[in-house]
Coordinates of N, CA and C in Angstrom, one line a residue:
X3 N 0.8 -1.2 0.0 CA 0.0 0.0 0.0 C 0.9 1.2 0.0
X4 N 1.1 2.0 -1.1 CA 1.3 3.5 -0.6 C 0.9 4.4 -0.4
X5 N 1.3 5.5 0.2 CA 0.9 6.0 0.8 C 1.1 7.4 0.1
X6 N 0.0 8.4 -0.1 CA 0.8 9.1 -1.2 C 0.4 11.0 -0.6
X7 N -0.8 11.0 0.8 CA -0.9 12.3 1.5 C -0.3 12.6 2.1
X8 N 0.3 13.9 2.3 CA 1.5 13.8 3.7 C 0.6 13.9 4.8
X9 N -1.1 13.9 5.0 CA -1.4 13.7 5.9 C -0.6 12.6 6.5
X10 N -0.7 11.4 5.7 CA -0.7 10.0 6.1 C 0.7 9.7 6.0
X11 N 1.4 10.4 5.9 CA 3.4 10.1 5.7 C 3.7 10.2 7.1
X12 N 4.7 9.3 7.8 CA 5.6 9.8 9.0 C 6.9 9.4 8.3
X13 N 7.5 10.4 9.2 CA 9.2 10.1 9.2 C 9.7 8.7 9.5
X14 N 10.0 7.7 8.7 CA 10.6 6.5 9.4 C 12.3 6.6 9.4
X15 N 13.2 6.5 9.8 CA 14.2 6.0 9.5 C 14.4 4.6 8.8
X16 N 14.7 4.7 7.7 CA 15.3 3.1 6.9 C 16.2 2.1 7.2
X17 N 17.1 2.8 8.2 CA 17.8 1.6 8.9 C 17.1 0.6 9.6
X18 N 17.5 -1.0 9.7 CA 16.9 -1.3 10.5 C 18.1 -2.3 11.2
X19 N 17.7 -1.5 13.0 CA 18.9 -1.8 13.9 C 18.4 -3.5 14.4
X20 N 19.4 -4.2 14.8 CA 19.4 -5.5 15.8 C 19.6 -5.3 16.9
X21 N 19.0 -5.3 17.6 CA 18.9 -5.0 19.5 C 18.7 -3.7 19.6
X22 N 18.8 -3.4 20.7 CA 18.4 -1.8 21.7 C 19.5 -1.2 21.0
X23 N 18.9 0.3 21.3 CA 19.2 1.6 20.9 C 21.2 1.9 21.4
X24 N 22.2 1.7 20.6 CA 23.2 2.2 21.1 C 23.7 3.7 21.9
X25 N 22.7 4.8 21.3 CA 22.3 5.8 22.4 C 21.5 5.8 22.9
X26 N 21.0 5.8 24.1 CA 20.0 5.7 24.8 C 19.3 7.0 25.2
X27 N 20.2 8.1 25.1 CA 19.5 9.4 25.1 C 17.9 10.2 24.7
X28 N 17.0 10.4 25.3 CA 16.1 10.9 25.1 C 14.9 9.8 24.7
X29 N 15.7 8.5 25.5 CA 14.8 7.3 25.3 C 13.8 7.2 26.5
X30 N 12.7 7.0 26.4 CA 11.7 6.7 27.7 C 12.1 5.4 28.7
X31 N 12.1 5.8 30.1 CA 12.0 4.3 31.2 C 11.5 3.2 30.7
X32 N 9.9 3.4 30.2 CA 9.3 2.1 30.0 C 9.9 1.6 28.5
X33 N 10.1 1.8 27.6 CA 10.8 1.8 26.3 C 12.6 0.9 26.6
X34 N 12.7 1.4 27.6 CA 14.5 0.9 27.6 C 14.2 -0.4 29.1
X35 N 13.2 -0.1 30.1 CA 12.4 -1.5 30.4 C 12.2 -2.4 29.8
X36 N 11.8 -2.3 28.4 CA 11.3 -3.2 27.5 C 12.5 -3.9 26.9
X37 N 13.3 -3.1 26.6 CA 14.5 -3.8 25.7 C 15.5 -4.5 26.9
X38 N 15.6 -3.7 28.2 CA 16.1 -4.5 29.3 C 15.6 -5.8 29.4
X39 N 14.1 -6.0 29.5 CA 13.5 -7.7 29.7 C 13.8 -8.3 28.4
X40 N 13.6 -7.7 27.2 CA 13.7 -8.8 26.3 C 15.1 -9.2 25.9
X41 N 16.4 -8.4 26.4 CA 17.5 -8.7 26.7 C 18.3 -10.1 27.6
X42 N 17.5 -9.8 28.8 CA 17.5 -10.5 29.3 C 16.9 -12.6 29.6
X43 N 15.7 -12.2 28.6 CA 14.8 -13.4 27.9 C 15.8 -14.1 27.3
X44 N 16.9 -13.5 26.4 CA 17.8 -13.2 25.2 C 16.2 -13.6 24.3
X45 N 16.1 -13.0 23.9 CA 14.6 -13.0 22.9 C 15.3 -11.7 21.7
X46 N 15.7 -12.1 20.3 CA 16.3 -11.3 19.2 C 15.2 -10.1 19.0
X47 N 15.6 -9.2 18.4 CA 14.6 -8.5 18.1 C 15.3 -7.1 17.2
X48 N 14.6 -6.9 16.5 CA 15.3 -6.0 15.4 C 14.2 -4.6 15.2
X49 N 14.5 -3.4 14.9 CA 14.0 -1.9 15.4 C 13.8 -1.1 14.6
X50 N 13.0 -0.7 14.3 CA 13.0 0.6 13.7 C 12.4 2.1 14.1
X51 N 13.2 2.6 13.7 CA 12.7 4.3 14.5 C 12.1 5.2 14.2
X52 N 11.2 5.8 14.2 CA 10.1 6.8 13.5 C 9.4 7.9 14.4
X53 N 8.8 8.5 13.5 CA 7.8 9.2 14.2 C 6.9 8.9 15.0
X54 N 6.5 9.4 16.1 CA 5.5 8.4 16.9 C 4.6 8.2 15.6
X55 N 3.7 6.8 15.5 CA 2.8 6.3 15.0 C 1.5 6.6 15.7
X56 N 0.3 7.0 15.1 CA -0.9 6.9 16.4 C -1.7 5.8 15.8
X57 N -1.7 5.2 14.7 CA -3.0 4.5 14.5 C -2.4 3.1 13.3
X58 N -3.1 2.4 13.1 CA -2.3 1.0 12.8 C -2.3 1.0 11.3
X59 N -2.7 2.2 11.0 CA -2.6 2.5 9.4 C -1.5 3.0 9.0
X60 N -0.9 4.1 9.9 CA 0.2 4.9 10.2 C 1.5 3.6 9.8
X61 N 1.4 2.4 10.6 CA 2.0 1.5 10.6 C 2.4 1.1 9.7
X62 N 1.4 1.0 8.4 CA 1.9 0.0 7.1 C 2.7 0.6 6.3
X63 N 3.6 1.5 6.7 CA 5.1 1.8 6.2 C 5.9 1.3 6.8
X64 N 6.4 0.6 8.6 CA 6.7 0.1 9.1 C 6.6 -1.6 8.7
X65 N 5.2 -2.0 8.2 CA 5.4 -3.3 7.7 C 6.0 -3.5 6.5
X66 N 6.4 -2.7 5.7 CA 6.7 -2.9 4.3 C 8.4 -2.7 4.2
X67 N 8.8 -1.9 5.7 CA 10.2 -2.5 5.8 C 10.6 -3.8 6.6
X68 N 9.7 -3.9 7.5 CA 10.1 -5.4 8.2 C 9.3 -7.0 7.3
X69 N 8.9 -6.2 6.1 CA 8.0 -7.6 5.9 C 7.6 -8.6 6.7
X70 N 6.8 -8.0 7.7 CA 6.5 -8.3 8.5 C 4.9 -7.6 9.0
X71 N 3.5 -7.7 9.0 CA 2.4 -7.0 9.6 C 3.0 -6.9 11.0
X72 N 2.9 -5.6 11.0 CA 2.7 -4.9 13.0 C 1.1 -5.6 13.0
X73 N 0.9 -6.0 14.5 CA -0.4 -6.4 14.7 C -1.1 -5.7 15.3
X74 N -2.4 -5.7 15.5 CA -3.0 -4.7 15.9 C -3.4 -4.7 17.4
X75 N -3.4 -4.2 18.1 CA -3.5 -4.4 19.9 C -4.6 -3.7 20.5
X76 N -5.3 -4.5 21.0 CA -6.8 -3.8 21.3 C -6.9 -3.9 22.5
X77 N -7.1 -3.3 23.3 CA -7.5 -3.1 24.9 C -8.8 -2.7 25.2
X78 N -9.5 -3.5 25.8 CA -11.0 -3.8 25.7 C -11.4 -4.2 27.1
X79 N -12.4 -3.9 27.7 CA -13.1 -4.2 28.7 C -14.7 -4.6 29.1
X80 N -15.4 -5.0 29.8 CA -16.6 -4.8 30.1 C -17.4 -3.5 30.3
X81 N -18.7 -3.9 29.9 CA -19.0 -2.5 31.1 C -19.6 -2.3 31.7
X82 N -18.7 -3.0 32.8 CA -19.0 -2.8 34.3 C -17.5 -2.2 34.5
X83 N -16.3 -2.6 33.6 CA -14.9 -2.2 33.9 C -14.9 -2.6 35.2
X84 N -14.9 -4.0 35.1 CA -14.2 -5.0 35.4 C -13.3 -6.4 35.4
X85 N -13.6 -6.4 34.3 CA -12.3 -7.0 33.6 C -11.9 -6.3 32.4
X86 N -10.8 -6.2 31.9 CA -9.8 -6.1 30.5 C -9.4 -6.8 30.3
X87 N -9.0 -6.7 28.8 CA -8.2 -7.8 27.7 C -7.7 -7.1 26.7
X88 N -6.5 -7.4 26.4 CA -5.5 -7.1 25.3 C -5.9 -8.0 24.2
X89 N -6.5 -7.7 23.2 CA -7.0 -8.8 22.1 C -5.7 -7.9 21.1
X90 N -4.8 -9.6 20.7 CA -3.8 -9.4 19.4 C -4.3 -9.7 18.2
X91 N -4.6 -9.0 17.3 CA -4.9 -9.4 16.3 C -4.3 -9.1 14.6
X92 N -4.4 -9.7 14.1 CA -3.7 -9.2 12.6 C -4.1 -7.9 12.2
X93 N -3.3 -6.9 11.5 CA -3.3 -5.1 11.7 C -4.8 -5.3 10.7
X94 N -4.3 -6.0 9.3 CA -6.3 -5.8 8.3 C -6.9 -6.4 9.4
X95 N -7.3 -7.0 10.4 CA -8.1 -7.5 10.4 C -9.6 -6.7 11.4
X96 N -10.6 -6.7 10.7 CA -11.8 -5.6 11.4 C -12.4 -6.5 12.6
X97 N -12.5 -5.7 13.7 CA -13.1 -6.2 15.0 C -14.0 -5.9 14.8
X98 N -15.3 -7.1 15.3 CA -16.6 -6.4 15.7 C -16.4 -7.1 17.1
X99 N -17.2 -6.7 18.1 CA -16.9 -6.6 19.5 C -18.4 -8.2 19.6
X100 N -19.0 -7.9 19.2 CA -20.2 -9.1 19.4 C -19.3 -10.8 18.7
X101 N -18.4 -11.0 17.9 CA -18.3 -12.3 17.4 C -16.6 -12.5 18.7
X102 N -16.2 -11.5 19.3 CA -15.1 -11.7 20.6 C -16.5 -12.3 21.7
X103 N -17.2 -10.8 22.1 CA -17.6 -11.2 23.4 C -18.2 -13.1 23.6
X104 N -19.1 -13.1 22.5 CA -19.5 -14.4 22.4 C -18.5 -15.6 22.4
X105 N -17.6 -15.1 22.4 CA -16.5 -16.3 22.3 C -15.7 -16.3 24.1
X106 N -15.6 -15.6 24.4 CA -15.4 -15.5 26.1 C -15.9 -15.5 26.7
X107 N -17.6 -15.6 26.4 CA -18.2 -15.6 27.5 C -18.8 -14.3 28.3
X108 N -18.4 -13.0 27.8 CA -19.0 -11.9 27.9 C -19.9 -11.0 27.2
X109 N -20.2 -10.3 28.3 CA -21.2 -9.0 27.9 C -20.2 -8.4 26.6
X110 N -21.1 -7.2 25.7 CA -20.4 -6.8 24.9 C -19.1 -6.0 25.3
X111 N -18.1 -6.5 24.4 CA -17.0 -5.5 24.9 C -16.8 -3.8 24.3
X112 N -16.1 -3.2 25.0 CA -15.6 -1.8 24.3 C -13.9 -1.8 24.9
X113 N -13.7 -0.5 24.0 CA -12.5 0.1 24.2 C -12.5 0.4 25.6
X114 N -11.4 0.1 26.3 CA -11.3 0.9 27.7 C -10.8 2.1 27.6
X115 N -11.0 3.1 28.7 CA -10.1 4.5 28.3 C -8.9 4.4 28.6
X116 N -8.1 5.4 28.4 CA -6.6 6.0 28.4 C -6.5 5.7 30.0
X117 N -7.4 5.8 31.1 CA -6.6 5.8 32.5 C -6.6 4.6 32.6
X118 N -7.6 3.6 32.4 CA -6.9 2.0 32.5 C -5.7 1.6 31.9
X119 N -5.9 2.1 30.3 CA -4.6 1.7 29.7 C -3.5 2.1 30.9
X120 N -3.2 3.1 31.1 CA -1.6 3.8 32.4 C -2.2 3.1 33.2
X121 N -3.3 2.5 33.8 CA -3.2 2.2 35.1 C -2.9 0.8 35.0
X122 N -3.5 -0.1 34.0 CA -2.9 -1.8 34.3 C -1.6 -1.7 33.3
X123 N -0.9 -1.0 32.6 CA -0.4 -1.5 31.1 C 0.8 -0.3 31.2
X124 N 0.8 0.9 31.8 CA 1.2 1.7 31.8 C 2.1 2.5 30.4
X125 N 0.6 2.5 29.8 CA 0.5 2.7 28.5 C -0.2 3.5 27.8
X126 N 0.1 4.7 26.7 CA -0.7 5.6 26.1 C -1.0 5.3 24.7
X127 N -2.4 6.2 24.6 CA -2.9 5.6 23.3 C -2.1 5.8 22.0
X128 N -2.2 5.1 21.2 CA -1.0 4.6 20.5 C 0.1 4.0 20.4
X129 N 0.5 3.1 21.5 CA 1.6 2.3 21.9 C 1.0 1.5 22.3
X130 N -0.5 1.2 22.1 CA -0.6 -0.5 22.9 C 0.1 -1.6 22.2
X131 N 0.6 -2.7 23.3 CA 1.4 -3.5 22.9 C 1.6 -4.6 24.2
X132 N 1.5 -5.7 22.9 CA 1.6 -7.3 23.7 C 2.7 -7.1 24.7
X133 N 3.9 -6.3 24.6 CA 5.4 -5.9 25.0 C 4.6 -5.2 27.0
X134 N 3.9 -4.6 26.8 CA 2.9 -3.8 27.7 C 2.5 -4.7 29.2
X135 N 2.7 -5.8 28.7 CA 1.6 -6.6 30.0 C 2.8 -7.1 30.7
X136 N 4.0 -6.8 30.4 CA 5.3 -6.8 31.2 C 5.1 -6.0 32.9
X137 N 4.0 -5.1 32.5 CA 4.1 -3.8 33.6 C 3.1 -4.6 34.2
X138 N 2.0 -5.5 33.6 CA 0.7 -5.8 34.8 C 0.8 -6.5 35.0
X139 N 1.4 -6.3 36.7 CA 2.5 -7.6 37.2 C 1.2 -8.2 38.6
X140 N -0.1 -7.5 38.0 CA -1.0 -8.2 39.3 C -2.0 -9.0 38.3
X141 N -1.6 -9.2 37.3 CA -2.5 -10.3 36.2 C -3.9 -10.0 36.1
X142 N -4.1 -8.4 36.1 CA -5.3 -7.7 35.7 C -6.2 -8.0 33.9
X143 N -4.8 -8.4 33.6 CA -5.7 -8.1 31.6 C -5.3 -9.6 31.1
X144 N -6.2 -9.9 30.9 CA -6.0 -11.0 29.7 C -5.8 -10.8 28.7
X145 N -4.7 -12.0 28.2 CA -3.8 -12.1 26.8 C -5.6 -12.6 25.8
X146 N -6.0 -11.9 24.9 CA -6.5 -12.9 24.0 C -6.0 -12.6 22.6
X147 N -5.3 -13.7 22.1 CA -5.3 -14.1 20.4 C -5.8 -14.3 19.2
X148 N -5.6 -13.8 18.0 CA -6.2 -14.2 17.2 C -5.7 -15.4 17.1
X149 N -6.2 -16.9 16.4 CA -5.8 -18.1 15.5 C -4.8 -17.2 14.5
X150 N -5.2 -16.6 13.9 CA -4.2 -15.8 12.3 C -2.5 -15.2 13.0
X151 N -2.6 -15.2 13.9 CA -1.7 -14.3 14.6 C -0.5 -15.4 14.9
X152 N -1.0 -16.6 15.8 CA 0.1 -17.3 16.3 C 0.2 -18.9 15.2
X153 N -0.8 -18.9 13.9 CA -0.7 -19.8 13.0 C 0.1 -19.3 11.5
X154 N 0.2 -18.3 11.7 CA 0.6 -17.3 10.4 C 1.5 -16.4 10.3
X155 N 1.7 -16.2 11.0 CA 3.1 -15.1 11.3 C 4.2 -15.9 12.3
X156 N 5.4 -15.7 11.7 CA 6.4 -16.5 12.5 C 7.2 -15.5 12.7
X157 N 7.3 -13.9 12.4 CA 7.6 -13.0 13.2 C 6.1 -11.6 13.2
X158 N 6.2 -11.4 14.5 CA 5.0 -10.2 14.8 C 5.9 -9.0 15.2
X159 N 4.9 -7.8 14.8 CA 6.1 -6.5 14.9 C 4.8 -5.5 15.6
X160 N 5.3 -4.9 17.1 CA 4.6 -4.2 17.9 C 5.4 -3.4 18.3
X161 N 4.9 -2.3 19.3 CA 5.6 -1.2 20.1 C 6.5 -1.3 21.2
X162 N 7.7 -1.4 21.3 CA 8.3 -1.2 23.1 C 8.1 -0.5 23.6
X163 N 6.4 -0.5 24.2 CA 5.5 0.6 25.1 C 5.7 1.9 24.7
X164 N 6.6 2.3 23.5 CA 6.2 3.3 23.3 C 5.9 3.8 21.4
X165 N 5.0 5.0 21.0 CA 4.8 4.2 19.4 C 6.1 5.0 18.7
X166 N 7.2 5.9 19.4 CA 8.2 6.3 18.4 C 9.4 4.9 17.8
X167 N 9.3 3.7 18.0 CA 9.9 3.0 17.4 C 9.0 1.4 17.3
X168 N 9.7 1.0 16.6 CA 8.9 -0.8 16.1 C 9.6 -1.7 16.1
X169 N 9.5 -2.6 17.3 CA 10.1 -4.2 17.0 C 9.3 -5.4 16.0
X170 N 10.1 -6.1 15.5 CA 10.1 -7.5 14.9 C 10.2 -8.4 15.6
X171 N 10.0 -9.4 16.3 CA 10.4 -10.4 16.9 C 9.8 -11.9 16.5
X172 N 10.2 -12.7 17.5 CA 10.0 -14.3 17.0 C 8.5 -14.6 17.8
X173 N 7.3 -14.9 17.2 CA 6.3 -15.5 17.9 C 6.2 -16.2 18.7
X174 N 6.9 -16.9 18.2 CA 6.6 -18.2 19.2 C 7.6 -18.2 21.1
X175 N 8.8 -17.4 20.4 CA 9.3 -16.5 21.3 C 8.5 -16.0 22.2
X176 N 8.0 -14.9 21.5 CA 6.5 -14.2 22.7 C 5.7 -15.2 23.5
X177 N 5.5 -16.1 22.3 CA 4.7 -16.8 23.5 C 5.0 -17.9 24.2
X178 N 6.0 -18.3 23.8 CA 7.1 -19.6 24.6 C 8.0 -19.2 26.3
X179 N 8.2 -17.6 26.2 CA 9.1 -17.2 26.8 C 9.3 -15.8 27.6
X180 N 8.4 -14.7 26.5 CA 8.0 -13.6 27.3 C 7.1 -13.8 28.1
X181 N 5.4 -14.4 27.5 CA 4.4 -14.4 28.2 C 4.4 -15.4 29.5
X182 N 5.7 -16.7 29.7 CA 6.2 -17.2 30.7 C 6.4 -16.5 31.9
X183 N 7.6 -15.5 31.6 CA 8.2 -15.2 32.0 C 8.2 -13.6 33.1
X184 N 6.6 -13.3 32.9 CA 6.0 -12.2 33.2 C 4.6 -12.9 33.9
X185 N 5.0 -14.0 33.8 CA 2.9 -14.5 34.3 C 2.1 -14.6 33.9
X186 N 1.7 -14.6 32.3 CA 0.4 -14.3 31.8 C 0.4 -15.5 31.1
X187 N -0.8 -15.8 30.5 CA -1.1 -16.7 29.6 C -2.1 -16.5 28.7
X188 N -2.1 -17.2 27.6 CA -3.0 -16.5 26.6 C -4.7 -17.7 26.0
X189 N -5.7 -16.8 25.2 CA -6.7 -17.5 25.2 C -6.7 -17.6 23.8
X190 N -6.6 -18.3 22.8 CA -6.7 -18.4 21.4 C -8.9 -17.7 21.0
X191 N -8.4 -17.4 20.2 CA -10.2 -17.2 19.3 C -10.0 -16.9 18.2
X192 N -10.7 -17.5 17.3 CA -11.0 -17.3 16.1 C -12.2 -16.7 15.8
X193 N -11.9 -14.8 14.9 CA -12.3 -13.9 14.5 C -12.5 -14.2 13.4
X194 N -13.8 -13.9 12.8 CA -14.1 -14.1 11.3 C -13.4 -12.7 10.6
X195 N -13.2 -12.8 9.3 CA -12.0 -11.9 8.4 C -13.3 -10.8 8.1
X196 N -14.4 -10.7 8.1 CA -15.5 -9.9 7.5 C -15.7 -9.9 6.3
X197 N -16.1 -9.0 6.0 CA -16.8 -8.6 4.5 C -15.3 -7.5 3.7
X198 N -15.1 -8.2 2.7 CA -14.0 -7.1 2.2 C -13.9 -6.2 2.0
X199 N -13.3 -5.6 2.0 CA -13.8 -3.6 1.7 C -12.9 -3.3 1.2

């Protein structure tokens, strides 16, 4: 897809680095947190740097250097906002909230607002990311999956909590070794693709 408004243009840098940032300057805590755990995991991961991104459209100049889809990160709740969930899903792919809830077992879901996101995820809009539930270390949000996600991509590319840059990494990784490794676990569902548009 290109892109051809400068509404819709961000600055990317075309390099694309292997591990964390060799200057670390002007880098955020939770951002250099992230690359610290997945350092540590030794979990590979390769970067790119840009303009903050805000929306997963913004993104598909990011996927066309990692050949790789960034996935799309939904943070959703009840509403009673009582429970939340991080639903991962492939970046095309359109949510309707009624073919999830019925699959978990809940009332209709919605978006939660920006103070849950900082309060379980400690995370702003635009940076949600599977990388994120590193911070919700009291097992408030559930992991849910698309099927397309962890059957079809053998690398997925999201934010290190923050949207000025974009990792690549190994799936099965994420889910063999980060989501271990932080406490969480995840719930597979299969999303119907919709109507084409």
């Amino acid at each position: 897809m290109e892109l051809h408004s400068s509404q819709e243009e961000f600055y990317i840098n075309p390099v694309l680095y292997h591990g964390r940032p060799q200057d670390e300057a002007g880098r955020s805590e939770k951002e250099l947190r992230t690359y610290d755990l997945l350092d540590q995991l030794s979990i590979p991961y390769d970067r790119l740097d840009h303009e903050a991104l805000p929306t997963i459209a913004a993104c598909h100049q990011v996927d066309q250097i990692f050949q790789t889809p960034v996935c799309k990160n939904l943070f959703l709740t009840n509403a009673q906002k009582t429970k939340f969930y991080l639903l991962l899903i492939p970046g095309e792919k359109k949510f309707k909230t009624k073919d999830l809830s019925r699959q978990i077992g809940s009332a209709l879901l919605s978006f939660a607002g920006p103070e849950y996101l900082a309060q379980y995820l400690d995370l702003t809009p635009g940076s949600v990311s599977i990388l994120g539930l590193m911070n919700d270390r009291e097992n408030q949000v559930q992991l849910l999956i698309d099927r397309q996600v962890v059957e079809g991509h053998p690398l997925i590319g999201c934010h290190p909590c923050i949207n000025t840059s974009s990792l690549r990494l190994p799936t099965d990784l994420i889910l063999n070794r980060f989501l271990p490794a932080i406490h969480h676990d995840y719930i597979l569902v299969d999303l119907p693709d919709g109507e084409p548009s």
